[in-house]
mmCIF file with all atom_site columns, C-alpha atoms in Angstrom:
data_model
loop_
_atom_site.group_PDB
_atom_site.id
_atom_site.type_symbol
_atom_site.label_atom_id
_atom_site.label_alt_id
_atom_site.label_comp_id
_atom_site.label_asym_id
_atom_site.label_entity_id
_atom_site.label_seq_id
_atom_site.pdbx_PDB_ins_code
_atom_site.Cartn_x
_atom_site.Cartn_y
_atom_site.Cartn_z
_atom_site.occupancy
_atom_site.B_iso_or_equiv
_atom_site.pdbx_formal_charge
_atom_site.auth_seq_id
_atom_site.auth_comp_id
_atom_site.auth_asym_id
_atom_site.auth_atom_id
_atom_site.pdbx_PDB_model_num
ATOM 1   C CA . MET M 1 1   ? 16.253 21.504  54.875 1.00 37.00 ? 1   MET M CA 1
ATOM 2   C CA . TRP M 1 2   ? 13.623 19.106  53.478 1.00 40.00 ? 2   TRP M CA 1
ATOM 3   C CA . PHE M 1 3   ? 15.342 16.253  52.296 1.00 44.00 ? 3   PHE M CA 1
ATOM 4   C CA . GLU M 1 4   ? 14.296 13.299  54.632 1.00 49.00 ? 4   GLU M CA 1
ATOM 5   C CA . PRO M 1 5   ? 17.224 10.459  56.186 1.00 52.00 ? 5   PRO M CA 1
ATOM 6   C CA . VAL M 1 6   ? 18.483 8.905   52.837 1.00 63.00 ? 6   VAL M CA 1
ATOM 7   C CA . SER M 1 7   ? 18.803 5.170   52.976 1.00 78.00 ? 7   SER M CA 1
ATOM 8   C CA . THR M 1 8   ? 21.864 3.591   51.011 1.00 82.00 ? 8   THR M CA 1
ATOM 9   C CA . LEU M 1 9   ? 19.665 0.795   49.948 1.00 87.00 ? 9   LEU M CA 1
ATOM 10  C CA . ASP M 1 10  ? 16.875 2.954   48.664 1.00 86.00 ? 10  ASP M CA 1
ATOM 11  C CA . LEU M 1 11  ? 19.111 4.774   46.561 1.00 88.00 ? 11  LEU M CA 1
ATOM 12  C CA . ILE M 1 12  ? 20.670 1.905   45.173 1.00 91.00 ? 12  ILE M CA 1
ATOM 13  C CA . ILE M 1 13  ? 17.263 0.226   44.487 1.00 92.00 ? 13  ILE M CA 1
ATOM 14  C CA . LYS M 1 14  ? 16.314 3.630   42.759 1.00 91.00 ? 14  LYS M CA 1
ATOM 15  C CA . GLY M 1 15  ? 19.450 3.968   40.818 1.00 92.00 ? 15  GLY M CA 1
ATOM 16  C CA . VAL M 1 16  ? 19.400 0.054   39.649 1.00 94.00 ? 16  VAL M CA 1
ATOM 17  C CA . LEU M 1 17  ? 15.915 1.003   38.319 1.00 93.00 ? 17  LEU M CA 1
ATOM 18  C CA . ILE M 1 18  ? 16.739 4.323   36.575 1.00 93.00 ? 18  ILE M CA 1
ATOM 19  C CA . GLY M 1 19  ? 19.748 2.209   34.857 1.00 93.00 ? 19  GLY M CA 1
ATOM 20  C CA . VAL M 1 20  ? 16.993 -0.260  33.453 1.00 94.00 ? 20  VAL M CA 1
ATOM 21  C CA . VAL M 1 21  ? 14.309 2.066   32.325 1.00 90.00 ? 21  VAL M CA 1
ATOM 22  C CA . ALA M 1 22  ? 16.825 4.684   30.526 1.00 90.00 ? 22  ALA M CA 1
ATOM 23  C CA . SER M 1 23  ? 18.342 1.514   28.746 1.00 90.00 ? 23  SER M CA 1
ATOM 24  C CA . ALA M 1 24  ? 15.457 -0.408  27.785 1.00 86.00 ? 24  ALA M CA 1
ATOM 25  C CA . PRO M 1 25  ? 13.346 1.228   25.086 1.00 81.00 ? 25  PRO M CA 1
ATOM 26  C CA . MET M 1 26  ? 14.586 0.074   21.646 1.00 74.00 ? 26  MET M CA 1
ATOM 27  C CA . GLY M 1 27  ? 16.439 3.272   20.134 1.00 80.00 ? 27  GLY M CA 1
ATOM 28  C CA . PRO M 1 28  ? 19.147 2.694   17.640 1.00 82.00 ? 28  PRO M CA 1
ATOM 29  C CA . VAL M 1 29  ? 21.586 1.156   20.311 1.00 87.00 ? 29  VAL M CA 1
ATOM 30  C CA . GLY M 1 30  ? 19.007 -1.353  21.473 1.00 87.00 ? 30  GLY M CA 1
ATOM 31  C CA . VAL M 1 31  ? 18.358 -2.489  17.958 1.00 86.00 ? 31  VAL M CA 1
ATOM 32  C CA . LEU M 1 32  ? 21.947 -2.605  17.310 1.00 87.00 ? 32  LEU M CA 1
ATOM 33  C CA . CYS M 1 33  ? 22.731 -4.651  20.244 1.00 90.00 ? 33  CYS M CA 1
ATOM 34  C CA . ILE M 1 34  ? 20.140 -7.031  19.344 1.00 88.00 ? 34  ILE M CA 1
ATOM 35  C CA . GLN M 1 35  ? 21.384 -7.011  15.480 1.00 87.00 ? 35  GLN M CA 1
ATOM 36  C CA . ARG M 1 36  ? 24.802 -7.834  16.732 1.00 89.00 ? 36  ARG M CA 1
ATOM 37  C CA . THR M 1 37  ? 23.789 -10.548 19.116 1.00 90.00 ? 37  THR M CA 1
ATOM 38  C CA . LEU M 1 38  ? 21.862 -12.486 16.403 1.00 86.00 ? 38  LEU M CA 1
ATOM 39  C CA . ASN M 1 39  ? 24.571 -12.029 14.170 1.00 85.00 ? 39  ASN M CA 1
ATOM 40  C CA . LYS M 1 40  ? 27.777 -11.995 15.640 1.00 88.00 ? 40  LYS M CA 1
ATOM 41  C CA . GLY M 1 41  ? 26.800 -13.814 19.101 1.00 89.00 ? 41  GLY M CA 1
ATOM 42  C CA . ARG M 1 42  ? 26.113 -12.994 22.320 1.00 91.00 ? 42  ARG M CA 1
ATOM 43  C CA . TRP M 1 43  ? 29.065 -10.932 23.509 1.00 93.00 ? 43  TRP M CA 1
ATOM 44  C CA . TYR M 1 44  ? 29.194 -8.852  20.824 1.00 93.00 ? 44  TYR M CA 1
ATOM 45  C CA . GLY M 1 45  ? 25.983 -7.651  21.630 1.00 92.00 ? 45  GLY M CA 1
ATOM 46  C CA . PHE M 1 46  ? 26.479 -7.575  25.330 1.00 95.00 ? 46  PHE M CA 1
ATOM 47  C CA . VAL M 1 47  ? 29.773 -5.207  25.206 1.00 95.00 ? 47  VAL M CA 1
ATOM 48  C CA . THR M 1 48  ? 27.746 -2.854  22.581 1.00 95.00 ? 48  THR M CA 1
ATOM 49  C CA . GLY M 1 49  ? 25.329 -2.710  25.639 1.00 94.00 ? 49  GLY M CA 1
ATOM 50  C CA . ILE M 1 50  ? 28.283 -1.590  27.828 1.00 96.00 ? 50  ILE M CA 1
ATOM 51  C CA . GLY M 1 51  ? 29.284 0.837   25.540 1.00 95.00 ? 51  GLY M CA 1
ATOM 52  C CA . ALA M 1 52  ? 25.752 2.365   25.773 1.00 94.00 ? 52  ALA M CA 1
ATOM 53  C CA . ALA M 1 53  ? 25.960 1.812   29.697 1.00 95.00 ? 53  ALA M CA 1
ATOM 54  C CA . PHE M 1 54  ? 28.961 3.900   30.202 1.00 96.00 ? 54  PHE M CA 1
ATOM 55  C CA . SER M 1 55  ? 27.230 6.629   27.950 1.00 94.00 ? 55  SER M CA 1
ATOM 56  C CA . ASP M 1 56  ? 24.478 6.441   30.067 1.00 93.00 ? 56  ASP M CA 1
ATOM 57  C CA . ILE M 1 57  ? 26.317 7.184   33.158 1.00 94.00 ? 57  ILE M CA 1
ATOM 58  C CA . ILE M 1 58  ? 28.168 10.021  31.887 1.00 94.00 ? 58  ILE M CA 1
ATOM 59  C CA . TYR M 1 59  ? 24.740 11.709  31.076 1.00 93.00 ? 59  TYR M CA 1
ATOM 60  C CA . ALA M 1 60  ? 23.431 10.362  34.495 1.00 92.00 ? 60  ALA M CA 1
ATOM 61  C CA . LEU M 1 61  ? 26.072 12.583  36.312 1.00 91.00 ? 61  LEU M CA 1
ATOM 62  C CA . ILE M 1 62  ? 25.721 15.520  34.219 1.00 90.00 ? 62  ILE M CA 1
ATOM 63  C CA . THR M 1 63  ? 21.931 15.826  34.925 1.00 88.00 ? 63  THR M CA 1
ATOM 64  C CA . GLY M 1 64  ? 23.044 15.267  38.648 1.00 85.00 ? 64  GLY M CA 1
ATOM 65  C CA . LEU M 1 65  ? 25.129 17.834  38.407 1.00 83.00 ? 65  LEU M CA 1
ATOM 66  C CA . GLY M 1 66  ? 22.902 20.170  36.789 1.00 81.00 ? 66  GLY M CA 1
ATOM 67  C CA . MET M 1 67  ? 19.881 19.278  39.578 1.00 76.00 ? 67  MET M CA 1
ATOM 68  C CA . SER M 1 68  ? 22.366 19.716  42.303 1.00 69.00 ? 68  SER M CA 1
ATOM 69  C CA . PHE M 1 69  ? 22.584 23.539  41.471 1.00 64.00 ? 69  PHE M CA 1
ATOM 70  C CA . VAL M 1 70  ? 19.231 24.217  42.333 1.00 59.00 ? 70  VAL M CA 1
ATOM 71  C CA . VAL M 1 71  ? 18.863 22.194  45.543 1.00 58.00 ? 71  VAL M CA 1
ATOM 72  C CA . ASP M 1 72  ? 17.348 25.006  47.270 1.00 56.00 ? 72  ASP M CA 1
ATOM 73  C CA . PHE M 1 73  ? 14.540 24.493  44.866 1.00 59.00 ? 73  PHE M CA 1
ATOM 74  C CA . ILE M 1 74  ? 14.251 20.796  45.210 1.00 56.00 ? 74  ILE M CA 1
ATOM 75  C CA . GLU M 1 75  ? 14.730 21.201  49.033 1.00 59.00 ? 75  GLU M CA 1
ATOM 76  C CA . ASP M 1 76  ? 11.137 22.778  49.238 1.00 61.00 ? 76  ASP M CA 1
ATOM 77  C CA . LYS M 1 77  ? 8.584  19.980  49.998 1.00 68.00 ? 77  LYS M CA 1
ATOM 78  C CA . GLU M 1 78  ? 5.707  21.781  47.577 1.00 70.00 ? 78  GLU M CA 1
ATOM 79  C CA . ASN M 1 79  ? 8.487  22.490  45.040 1.00 69.00 ? 79  ASN M CA 1
ATOM 80  C CA . MET M 1 80  ? 9.406  18.805  44.837 1.00 70.00 ? 80  MET M CA 1
ATOM 81  C CA . PHE M 1 81  ? 5.712  17.692  44.526 1.00 77.00 ? 81  PHE M CA 1
ATOM 82  C CA . TYR M 1 82  ? 5.647  19.781  41.488 1.00 77.00 ? 82  TYR M CA 1
ATOM 83  C CA . LEU M 1 83  ? 8.780  18.296  40.428 1.00 76.00 ? 83  LEU M CA 1
ATOM 84  C CA . GLN M 1 84  ? 7.689  14.940  40.887 1.00 77.00 ? 84  GLN M CA 1
ATOM 85  C CA . MET M 1 85  ? 4.485  15.232  39.214 1.00 84.00 ? 85  MET M CA 1
ATOM 86  C CA . ALA M 1 86  ? 6.496  16.955  36.262 1.00 83.00 ? 86  ALA M CA 1
ATOM 87  C CA . GLY M 1 87  ? 8.960  13.903  36.271 1.00 80.00 ? 87  GLY M CA 1
ATOM 88  C CA . SER M 1 88  ? 5.906  11.541  36.180 1.00 84.00 ? 88  SER M CA 1
ATOM 89  C CA . ILE M 1 89  ? 4.022  13.306  33.588 1.00 87.00 ? 89  ILE M CA 1
ATOM 90  C CA . MET M 1 90  ? 7.536  13.450  31.477 1.00 85.00 ? 90  MET M CA 1
ATOM 91  C CA . LEU M 1 91  ? 7.653  9.449   31.747 1.00 86.00 ? 91  LEU M CA 1
ATOM 92  C CA . PHE M 1 92  ? 4.584  9.044   30.455 1.00 88.00 ? 92  PHE M CA 1
ATOM 93  C CA . PHE M 1 93  ? 4.818  10.639  27.402 1.00 87.00 ? 93  PHE M CA 1
ATOM 94  C CA . PHE M 1 94  ? 7.966  9.273   26.869 1.00 84.00 ? 94  PHE M CA 1
ATOM 95  C CA . GLY M 1 95  ? 6.184  5.693   27.497 1.00 83.00 ? 95  GLY M CA 1
ATOM 96  C CA . MET M 1 96  ? 3.838  6.773   24.889 1.00 88.00 ? 96  MET M CA 1
ATOM 97  C CA . TYR M 1 97  ? 6.117  7.732   22.574 1.00 83.00 ? 97  TYR M CA 1
ATOM 98  C CA . THR M 1 98  ? 8.391  4.333   22.912 1.00 80.00 ? 98  THR M CA 1
ATOM 99  C CA . TYR M 1 99  ? 5.062  2.468   22.262 1.00 83.00 ? 99  TYR M CA 1
ATOM 100 C CA . ARG M 1 100 ? 4.104  4.249   19.339 1.00 83.00 ? 100 ARG M CA 1
ATOM 101 C CA . CYS M 1 101 ? 7.483  4.378   17.685 1.00 80.00 ? 101 CYS M CA 1
ATOM 102 C CA . ASN M 1 102 ? 8.834  1.907   15.280 1.00 73.00 ? 102 ASN M CA 1
ATOM 103 C CA . PRO M 1 103 ? 12.195 0.786   16.278 1.00 68.00 ? 103 PRO M CA 1
ATOM 104 C CA . THR M 1 104 ? 12.768 -1.575  13.006 1.00 67.00 ? 104 THR M CA 1
ATOM 105 C CA . LYS M 1 105 ? 13.510 1.946   11.198 1.00 66.00 ? 105 LYS M CA 1
ATOM 106 C CA . SER M 1 106 ? 16.709 1.936   12.895 1.00 63.00 ? 106 SER M CA 1
ATOM 107 C CA . ILE M 1 107 ? 17.837 -1.608  11.425 1.00 62.00 ? 107 ILE M CA 1
ATOM 108 C CA . ARG M 1 108 ? 20.475 -0.726  9.136  1.00 62.00 ? 108 ARG M CA 1
ATOM 109 C CA . PRO M 1 109 ? 23.001 -3.643  6.896  1.00 61.00 ? 109 PRO M CA 1
ATOM 110 C CA . THR M 1 110 ? 25.717 -4.888  9.512  1.00 60.00 ? 110 THR M CA 1
ATOM 111 C CA . SER M 1 111 ? 29.111 -5.648  8.521  1.00 59.00 ? 111 SER M CA 1
ATOM 112 C CA . PRO M 1 112 ? 30.113 -9.476  7.803  1.00 59.00 ? 112 PRO M CA 1
ATOM 113 C CA . LYS M 1 113 ? 33.137 -8.596  10.002 1.00 70.00 ? 113 LYS M CA 1
ATOM 114 C CA . LYS M 1 114 ? 32.531 -9.215  13.345 1.00 72.00 ? 114 LYS M CA 1
ATOM 115 C CA . GLY M 1 115 ? 35.152 -6.714  14.874 1.00 78.00 ? 115 GLY M CA 1
ATOM 116 C CA . THR M 1 116 ? 36.962 -6.785  17.985 1.00 87.00 ? 116 THR M CA 1
ATOM 117 C CA . LEU M 1 117 ? 34.688 -6.537  20.938 1.00 90.00 ? 117 LEU M CA 1
ATOM 118 C CA . VAL M 1 118 ? 36.351 -3.309  22.003 1.00 92.00 ? 118 VAL M CA 1
ATOM 119 C CA . HIS M 1 119 ? 35.418 -1.969  18.781 1.00 92.00 ? 119 HIS M CA 1
ATOM 120 C CA . ASN M 1 120 ? 31.833 -2.868  19.421 1.00 92.00 ? 120 ASN M CA 1
ATOM 121 C CA . LEU M 1 121 ? 32.054 -1.301  22.964 1.00 94.00 ? 121 LEU M CA 1
ATOM 122 C CA . VAL M 1 122 ? 33.331 1.850   21.456 1.00 94.00 ? 122 VAL M CA 1
ATOM 123 C CA . THR M 1 123 ? 30.792 2.318   18.698 1.00 92.00 ? 123 THR M CA 1
ATOM 124 C CA . GLY M 1 124 ? 27.574 1.298   21.003 1.00 92.00 ? 124 GLY M CA 1
ATOM 125 C CA . PHE M 1 125 ? 28.836 4.201   23.376 1.00 94.00 ? 125 PHE M CA 1
ATOM 126 C CA . LEU M 1 126 ? 29.473 6.477   20.444 1.00 92.00 ? 126 LEU M CA 1
ATOM 127 C CA . VAL M 1 127 ? 25.874 5.590   18.983 1.00 89.00 ? 127 VAL M CA 1
ATOM 128 C CA . THR M 1 128 ? 24.078 6.183   22.570 1.00 89.00 ? 128 THR M CA 1
ATOM 129 C CA . PHE M 1 129 ? 26.595 9.328   23.204 1.00 91.00 ? 129 PHE M CA 1
ATOM 130 C CA . SER M 1 130 ? 25.382 10.908  20.187 1.00 87.00 ? 130 SER M CA 1
ATOM 131 C CA . ASN M 1 131 ? 22.103 11.528  21.955 1.00 83.00 ? 131 ASN M CA 1
ATOM 132 C CA . PRO M 1 132 ? 21.950 13.813  24.719 1.00 83.00 ? 132 PRO M CA 1
ATOM 133 C CA . LEU M 1 133 ? 18.174 14.245  24.431 1.00 81.00 ? 133 LEU M CA 1
ATOM 134 C CA . ILE M 1 134 ? 18.300 11.098  27.038 1.00 87.00 ? 134 ILE M CA 1
ATOM 135 C CA . ILE M 1 135 ? 19.111 13.878  29.522 1.00 86.00 ? 135 ILE M CA 1
ATOM 136 C CA . PHE M 1 136 ? 15.580 14.592  29.540 1.00 86.00 ? 136 PHE M CA 1
ATOM 137 C CA . LEU M 1 137 ? 14.833 10.931  30.469 1.00 88.00 ? 137 LEU M CA 1
ATOM 138 C CA . PHE M 1 138 ? 17.436 11.418  33.070 1.00 89.00 ? 138 PHE M CA 1
ATOM 139 C CA . VAL M 1 139 ? 15.769 14.595  34.557 1.00 85.00 ? 139 VAL M CA 1
ATOM 140 C CA . ALA M 1 140 ? 12.455 12.914  34.376 1.00 85.00 ? 140 ALA M CA 1
ATOM 141 C CA . LEU M 1 141 ? 13.610 9.743   36.488 1.00 87.00 ? 141 LEU M CA 1
ATOM 142 C CA . PHE M 1 142 ? 15.817 12.025  38.743 1.00 86.00 ? 142 PHE M CA 1
ATOM 143 C CA . ALA M 1 143 ? 12.526 13.875  39.585 1.00 81.00 ? 143 ALA M CA 1
ATOM 144 C CA . ARG M 1 144 ? 10.443 10.743  40.096 1.00 81.00 ? 144 ARG M CA 1
ATOM 145 C CA . PHE M 1 145 ? 12.599 9.099   42.265 1.00 82.00 ? 145 PHE M CA 1
ATOM 146 C CA . THR M 1 146 ? 13.711 12.173  44.142 1.00 76.00 ? 146 THR M CA 1
ATOM 147 C CA . PHE M 1 147 ? 17.318 10.644  43.237 1.00 82.00 ? 147 PHE M CA 1
ATOM 148 C CA . VAL M 1 148 ? 19.291 13.879  44.020 1.00 73.00 ? 148 VAL M CA 1
ATOM 149 C CA . VAL M 1 149 ? 20.552 14.274  47.582 1.00 70.00 ? 149 VAL M CA 1
ATOM 150 C CA . PRO M 1 150 ? 23.945 16.583  47.285 1.00 66.00 ? 150 PRO M CA 1
ATOM 151 C CA . GLU M 1 151 ? 24.183 16.335  50.942 1.00 71.00 ? 151 GLU M CA 1
ATOM 152 C CA . HIS M 1 152 ? 25.165 12.784  51.199 1.00 74.00 ? 152 HIS M CA 1
ATOM 153 C CA . VAL M 1 153 ? 27.940 12.041  48.873 1.00 78.00 ? 153 VAL M CA 1
ATOM 154 C CA . VAL M 1 154 ? 28.410 8.293   49.612 1.00 82.00 ? 154 VAL M CA 1
ATOM 155 C CA . GLN M 1 155 ? 25.267 7.536   48.964 1.00 83.00 ? 155 GLN M CA 1
ATOM 156 C CA . GLN M 1 156 ? 24.813 9.195   45.753 1.00 83.00 ? 156 GLN M CA 1
ATOM 157 C CA . SER M 1 157 ? 28.151 7.937   44.558 1.00 87.00 ? 157 SER M CA 1
ATOM 158 C CA . LEU M 1 158 ? 26.689 4.495   45.231 1.00 91.00 ? 158 LEU M CA 1
ATOM 159 C CA . GLY M 1 159 ? 23.134 5.531   43.334 1.00 90.00 ? 159 GLY M CA 1
ATOM 160 C CA . TYR M 1 160 ? 25.066 6.494   40.224 1.00 93.00 ? 160 TYR M CA 1
ATOM 161 C CA . LEU M 1 161 ? 27.164 3.368   40.170 1.00 94.00 ? 161 LEU M CA 1
ATOM 162 C CA . SER M 1 162 ? 23.647 1.489   40.579 1.00 95.00 ? 162 SER M CA 1
ATOM 163 C CA . ILE M 1 163 ? 22.636 3.541   37.635 1.00 95.00 ? 163 ILE M CA 1
ATOM 164 C CA . PHE M 1 164 ? 25.416 1.698   35.791 1.00 96.00 ? 164 PHE M CA 1
ATOM 165 C CA . VAL M 1 165 ? 24.702 -1.965  37.163 1.00 96.00 ? 165 VAL M CA 1
ATOM 166 C CA . GLY M 1 166 ? 21.160 -1.689  36.130 1.00 95.00 ? 166 GLY M CA 1
ATOM 167 C CA . ALA M 1 167 ? 21.848 -0.895  32.845 1.00 95.00 ? 167 ALA M CA 1
ATOM 168 C CA . VAL M 1 168 ? 24.291 -3.771  32.700 1.00 96.00 ? 168 VAL M CA 1
ATOM 169 C CA . VAL M 1 169 ? 21.660 -5.888  34.416 1.00 95.00 ? 169 VAL M CA 1
ATOM 170 C CA . TRP M 1 170 ? 19.137 -4.991  31.545 1.00 95.00 ? 170 TRP M CA 1
ATOM 171 C CA . TRP M 1 171 ? 21.848 -5.708  28.714 1.00 95.00 ? 171 TRP M CA 1
ATOM 172 C CA . ILE M 1 172 ? 22.655 -9.287  30.518 1.00 95.00 ? 172 ILE M CA 1
ATOM 173 C CA . VAL M 1 173 ? 19.226 -9.746  30.263 1.00 94.00 ? 173 VAL M CA 1
ATOM 174 C CA . LEU M 1 174 ? 18.269 -8.618  26.857 1.00 92.00 ? 174 LEU M CA 1
ATOM 175 C CA . THR M 1 175 ? 21.249 -10.423 24.943 1.00 93.00 ? 175 THR M CA 1
ATOM 176 C CA . TYR M 1 176 ? 20.365 -13.799 27.013 1.00 93.00 ? 176 TYR M CA 1
ATOM 177 C CA . PHE M 1 177 ? 16.830 -14.112 25.768 1.00 90.00 ? 177 PHE M CA 1
ATOM 178 C CA . ILE M 1 178 ? 17.906 -12.900 22.321 1.00 89.00 ? 178 ILE M CA 1
ATOM 179 C CA . ASP M 1 179 ? 20.529 -15.359 21.827 1.00 88.00 ? 179 ASP M CA 1
ATOM 180 C CA . LYS M 1 180 ? 18.224 -18.397 23.603 1.00 87.00 ? 180 LYS M CA 1
ATOM 181 C CA . LEU M 1 181 ? 15.772 -17.078 21.143 1.00 84.00 ? 181 LEU M CA 1
ATOM 182 C CA . ARG M 1 182 ? 17.590 -16.390 18.256 1.00 78.00 ? 182 ARG M CA 1
ATOM 183 C CA . SER M 1 183 ? 15.750 -18.630 16.121 1.00 74.00 ? 183 SER M CA 1
ATOM 184 C CA . ARG M 1 184 ? 12.284 -17.164 16.538 1.00 76.00 ? 184 ARG M CA 1
ATOM 185 C CA . PHE M 1 185 ? 13.187 -13.492 16.939 1.00 74.00 ? 185 PHE M CA 1
ATOM 186 C CA . ASP M 1 186 ? 12.687 -11.019 13.884 1.00 71.00 ? 186 ASP M CA 1
ATOM 187 C CA . VAL M 1 187 ? 11.583 -8.014  13.288 1.00 72.00 ? 187 VAL M CA 1
ATOM 188 C CA . LYS M 1 188 ? 8.435  -7.944  14.771 1.00 77.00 ? 188 LYS M CA 1
ATOM 189 C CA . GLY M 1 189 ? 10.067 -9.466  17.898 1.00 78.00 ? 189 GLY M CA 1
ATOM 190 C CA . ILE M 1 190 ? 11.819 -6.011  18.020 1.00 78.00 ? 190 ILE M CA 1
ATOM 191 C CA . TYR M 1 191 ? 8.556  -4.332  17.378 1.00 78.00 ? 191 TYR M CA 1
ATOM 192 C CA . VAL M 1 192 ? 6.479  -6.060  19.937 1.00 83.00 ? 192 VAL M CA 1
ATOM 193 C CA . LEU M 1 193 ? 9.274  -5.735  22.651 1.00 82.00 ? 193 LEU M CA 1
ATOM 194 C CA . ASN M 1 194 ? 9.399  -1.806  22.347 1.00 80.00 ? 194 ASN M CA 1
ATOM 195 C CA . ARG M 1 195 ? 5.793  -1.907  22.627 1.00 85.00 ? 195 ARG M CA 1
ATOM 196 C CA . LEU M 1 196 ? 5.865  -3.731  25.751 1.00 86.00 ? 196 LEU M CA 1
ATOM 197 C CA . ILE M 1 197 ? 8.408  -1.948  27.184 1.00 85.00 ? 197 ILE M CA 1
ATOM 198 C CA . GLY M 1 198 ? 6.535  1.302   26.261 1.00 84.00 ? 198 GLY M CA 1
ATOM 199 C CA . THR M 1 199 ? 3.482  -0.268  27.897 1.00 90.00 ? 199 THR M CA 1
ATOM 200 C CA . VAL M 1 200 ? 5.450  -0.833  30.992 1.00 87.00 ? 200 VAL M CA 1
ATOM 201 C CA . VAL M 1 201 ? 6.759  2.837   31.103 1.00 86.00 ? 201 VAL M CA 1
ATOM 202 C CA . ILE M 1 202 ? 3.389  4.124   30.837 1.00 89.00 ? 202 ILE M CA 1
ATOM 203 C CA . VAL M 1 203 ? 1.918  2.263   33.777 1.00 89.00 ? 203 VAL M CA 1
ATOM 204 C CA . ALA M 1 204 ? 4.771  3.116   36.021 1.00 84.00 ? 204 ALA M CA 1
ATOM 205 C CA . SER M 1 205 ? 4.383  6.775   35.372 1.00 86.00 ? 205 SER M CA 1
ATOM 206 C CA . ILE M 1 206 ? 0.720  6.729   36.012 1.00 90.00 ? 206 ILE M CA 1
ATOM 207 C CA . VAL M 1 207 ? 1.682  4.855   39.159 1.00 86.00 ? 207 VAL M CA 1
ATOM 208 C CA . GLY M 1 208 ? 4.050  7.474   39.931 1.00 81.00 ? 208 GLY M CA 1
ATOM 209 C CA . ILE M 1 209 ? 1.356  10.011  39.664 1.00 85.00 ? 209 ILE M CA 1
ATOM 210 C CA . ALA M 1 210 ? -0.846 8.239   41.927 1.00 86.00 ? 210 ALA M CA 1
ATOM 211 C CA . ILE M 1 211 ? 1.835  7.923   44.444 1.00 80.00 ? 211 ILE M CA 1
ATOM 212 C CA . THR M 1 212 ? 2.500  11.686  44.269 1.00 78.00 ? 212 THR M CA 1
ATOM 213 C CA . LEU M 1 213 ? -1.224 12.793  44.490 1.00 81.00 ? 213 LEU M CA 1
ATOM 214 C CA . THR M 1 214 ? -1.665 10.249  47.630 1.00 80.00 ? 214 THR M CA 1
ATOM 215 C CA . GLY M 1 215 ? 1.392  11.929  49.439 1.00 68.00 ? 215 GLY M CA 1
ATOM 216 C CA . LEU M 1 216 ? 3.468  8.674   49.366 1.00 62.00 ? 216 LEU M CA 1
ATOM 217 C CA . SER M 1 217 ? 7.087  8.340   48.971 1.00 56.00 ? 217 SER M CA 1
ATOM 218 C CA . LEU M 1 218 ? 8.482  6.250   46.429 1.00 53.00 ? 218 LEU M CA 1
#
């Protein structure tokens, strides 16, 4: 077995990072969260993000389950090197896509009715769940962070819980600042924020490639 002794804290930190990175890009649900925060109030935007977080954890579990079936492959040190490189390269292109795309195209007219918090949560879940391509992002993140360690069930479970926590933290931070800056935040702000997120992901992927090539661990 190639896996090194796993650290619970290490998996928790990685899980939180994965949750944040998976949630941060301004896709349809991110734009919807901002719209609802501005038009309905912070809590309506926040529960929209929570709905997205529930969807994310489902896709994260599906990704982890799929990768656990090829554990013999990923236990090989040389295979893991190529897997981490592939994950970092995928993240780079995802960052480029995020940087270049225009999230304002996802803006849609919102209903004047606030609806219940549960309704806003469910719609946030459905908007995110309707995009199964997020699995490819989780594959890249899991590969980059060597996140799948099937021999350590308890630690792995805490890792998955940390992905949800990371997503929740992102939605708390996002809705807080959008609410505070509501008088100065407009369509251009969404565009700039998305470019900033794309830049961060690109830089992180380049760092990941450098770490893999130098044989360091992350």
